[in-house]
Amino acid sequence: MTHPDTQNTTSAQSALLAAKEALQGGNLIAAIAQLTQAVAMDEQLVEARQLRAQTLLDMGDADGAFADAQWLVEHQAEAAETKQLAAMVAQALLVRGKMHYEQGQHEQAMSCMNKALKLNPQQIDHVSGDFKAEGTEHKAKRKGSALNPFGL
């Protein structure tokens, strides 16, 4: 893990400020470029990673948001903002996974589901569904889940 020097930290903070201004002006592409520059100059700049992940998520790019969310989970796991962001990115990945599954793209669906579980392991029940025994035969019957929404 590298530690930025003072000049890089100041430049990273300037890029973060420019990104916030771009976001206020509605220019998401410029904001992403500035946030990426800020993270490149100071990889420990948590606020830039949070903002970039949220902006990518707002743009519909859950896969893009995943890298920053995963970094935040690994380095800032106890922060409330990290937990909230990770849950939001995981939910977006679950939705994308369901879409892939319904389109018969099972490999892509599993990739999304695995990423979601890395960010938010508490969602395992949502991904895997519930199993229960019914009747005297005790046949396992699967209820609906994100991967199997109709319980088939």
Short mmCIF file of C-alpha atoms in Angstrom, two decimals:
data_model
loop_
_atom_site.label_atom_id
_atom_site.label_comp_id
_atom_site.label_asym_id
_atom_site.label_seq_id
_atom_site.Cartn_x
_atom_site.Cartn_y
_atom_site.Cartn_z
CA MET A 1 0.00 0.00 0.00
CA THR A 2 1.49 3.29 -1.05
CA HIS A 3 1.12 6.47 0.91
CA PRO A 4 0.76 9.62 -1.14
CA ASP A 5 3.06 12.55 -0.60
CA THR A 6 1.68 15.94 0.42
CA GLN A 7 1.59 17.28 -3.14
CA ASN A 8 -0.39 14.24 -4.37
CA THR A 9 -2.78 14.53 -1.43
CA THR A 10 -3.39 18.20 -2.21
CA SER A 11 -3.88 17.41 -5.91
CA ALA A 12 -6.22 14.55 -5.06
CA GLN A 13 -8.27 16.84 -2.83
CA SER A 14 -8.44 19.39 -5.68
CA ALA A 15 -9.65 16.70 -8.08
CA LEU A 16 -12.26 15.63 -5.51
CA LEU A 17 -13.48 19.22 -5.23
CA ALA A 18 -13.65 19.50 -9.04
CA ALA A 19 -15.65 16.26 -9.13
CA LYS A 20 -18.15 17.61 -6.61
CA GLU A 21 -18.55 20.75 -8.70
CA ALA A 22 -19.08 18.65 -11.83
CA LEU A 23 -21.72 16.61 -10.02
CA GLN A 24 -23.51 19.77 -8.89
CA GLY A 25 -23.52 20.87 -12.53
CA GLY A 26 -24.91 17.49 -13.62
CA ASN A 27 -21.77 16.47 -15.53
CA LEU A 28 -21.40 12.85 -14.39
CA ILE A 29 -18.73 11.96 -16.96
CA ALA A 30 -16.45 14.82 -15.85
CA ALA A 31 -17.11 13.89 -12.21
CA ILE A 32 -16.05 10.27 -12.84
CA ALA A 33 -12.89 11.48 -14.60
CA GLN A 34 -11.99 13.76 -11.67
CA LEU A 35 -12.77 11.07 -9.09
CA THR A 36 -10.64 8.56 -10.97
CA GLN A 37 -7.81 11.08 -11.05
CA ALA A 38 -8.21 11.70 -7.30
CA VAL A 39 -8.05 7.98 -6.51
CA ALA A 40 -5.03 7.54 -8.78
CA MET A 41 -3.21 10.27 -6.82
CA ASP A 42 -4.32 9.07 -3.39
CA GLU A 43 -5.66 5.51 -3.25
CA GLN A 44 -6.59 6.01 0.40
CA LEU A 45 -8.98 8.88 -0.37
CA VAL A 46 -12.12 7.19 0.95
CA GLU A 47 -14.49 10.02 0.05
CA ALA A 48 -13.44 9.88 -3.62
CA ARG A 49 -13.99 6.12 -3.74
CA GLN A 50 -17.39 6.43 -2.09
CA LEU A 51 -18.47 9.21 -4.42
CA ARG A 52 -17.18 7.42 -7.52
CA ALA A 53 -18.96 4.19 -6.59
CA GLN A 54 -22.21 6.07 -5.90
CA THR A 55 -21.94 8.03 -9.15
CA LEU A 56 -21.25 4.90 -11.19
CA LEU A 57 -24.19 3.23 -9.50
CA ASP A 58 -26.40 6.23 -10.31
CA MET A 59 -25.27 5.90 -13.94
CA GLY A 60 -26.38 2.26 -13.95
CA ASP A 61 -22.85 0.83 -13.85
CA ALA A 62 -23.03 -1.61 -10.93
CA ASP A 63 -20.01 -3.53 -12.22
CA GLY A 64 -17.98 -0.31 -12.29
CA ALA A 65 -19.10 0.56 -8.78
CA PHE A 66 -18.11 -2.91 -7.55
CA ALA A 67 -14.34 -2.28 -7.46
CA ASP A 68 -14.63 0.79 -5.24
CA ALA A 69 -17.29 -0.81 -3.05
CA GLN A 70 -15.09 -3.91 -2.64
CA TRP A 71 -12.08 -1.74 -1.70
CA LEU A 72 -14.21 0.12 0.84
CA VAL A 73 -15.47 -3.15 2.34
CA GLU A 74 -11.88 -4.38 2.65
CA HIS A 75 -10.48 -1.14 4.11
CA GLN A 76 -13.39 0.66 5.79
CA ALA A 77 -15.75 -2.19 6.66
CA GLU A 78 -17.06 -0.68 9.89
CA ALA A 79 -17.98 2.70 8.43
CA ALA A 80 -21.75 3.16 8.13
CA GLU A 81 -21.33 4.78 4.70
CA THR A 82 -19.42 1.74 3.47
CA LYS A 83 -22.09 -0.68 4.65
CA GLN A 84 -24.86 1.36 3.04
CA LEU A 85 -22.99 1.74 -0.25
CA ALA A 86 -22.01 -1.95 -0.33
CA ALA A 87 -25.63 -2.95 0.21
CA MET A 88 -26.78 -0.63 -2.60
CA VAL A 89 -24.18 -1.94 -5.06
CA ALA A 90 -24.96 -5.53 -4.05
CA GLN A 91 -28.67 -4.92 -4.65
CA ALA A 92 -27.94 -3.48 -8.10
CA LEU A 93 -25.82 -6.52 -8.91
CA LEU A 94 -28.64 -8.81 -7.77
CA VAL A 95 -31.06 -7.04 -10.09
CA ARG A 96 -28.58 -7.32 -12.95
CA GLY A 97 -28.04 -10.99 -12.12
CA LYS A 98 -31.77 -11.67 -12.20
CA MET A 99 -32.01 -9.95 -15.57
CA HIS A 100 -29.19 -12.11 -16.96
CA TYR A 101 -30.82 -15.24 -15.52
CA GLU A 102 -34.18 -14.43 -17.11
CA GLN A 103 -32.40 -13.94 -20.45
CA GLY A 104 -30.76 -17.35 -20.14
CA GLN A 105 -27.30 -15.85 -19.51
CA HIS A 106 -26.54 -18.04 -16.51
CA GLU A 107 -22.78 -17.45 -16.42
CA GLN A 108 -23.23 -13.68 -16.27
CA ALA A 109 -26.00 -14.13 -13.68
CA MET A 110 -23.70 -16.15 -11.43
CA SER A 111 -20.92 -13.59 -11.80
CA CYS A 112 -23.26 -10.81 -10.64
CA MET A 113 -24.58 -12.91 -7.76
CA ASN A 114 -21.06 -13.80 -6.60
CA LYS A 115 -20.02 -10.14 -6.65
CA ALA A 116 -23.14 -9.20 -4.68
CA LEU A 117 -22.35 -11.80 -2.04
CA LYS A 118 -18.76 -10.55 -1.73
CA LEU A 119 -20.10 -7.12 -0.88
CA ASN A 120 -23.02 -8.20 1.28
CA PRO A 121 -22.86 -11.82 2.51
CA GLN A 122 -26.08 -11.30 4.49
CA GLN A 123 -27.97 -11.53 1.20
CA ILE A 124 -27.29 -15.26 0.86
CA ASP A 125 -30.93 -16.12 1.58
CA HIS A 126 -32.09 -13.75 -1.13
CA VAL A 127 -29.73 -15.31 -3.66
CA SER A 128 -30.15 -18.95 -2.75
CA GLY A 129 -33.81 -18.98 -1.75
CA ASP A 130 -35.30 -20.88 1.14
CA PHE A 131 -35.63 -24.62 1.26
CA LYS A 132 -38.27 -26.42 3.24
CA ALA A 133 -39.49 -29.98 3.64
CA GLU A 134 -43.13 -30.65 2.84
CA GLY A 135 -45.32 -33.71 3.31
CA THR A 136 -44.36 -37.15 4.53
CA GLU A 137 -41.96 -37.66 1.66
CA HIS A 138 -39.92 -34.65 2.89
CA LYS A 139 -39.25 -33.53 -0.63
CA ALA A 140 -37.21 -30.38 -0.66
CA LYS A 141 -39.21 -27.62 -2.22
CA ARG A 142 -37.44 -24.48 -3.24
CA LYS A 143 -39.16 -21.17 -2.83
CA GLY A 144 -38.41 -18.31 -5.17
CA SER A 145 -35.04 -16.62 -5.10
CA ALA A 146 -33.20 -14.05 -7.18
CA LEU A 147 -31.75 -16.80 -9.36
CA ASN A 148 -34.95 -18.85 -9.41
CA PRO A 149 -37.77 -16.35 -9.01
CA PHE A 150 -40.52 -18.81 -9.77
CA GLY A 151 -39.33 -21.60 -7.45
CA LEU A 152 -38.77 -24.05 -10.30
#
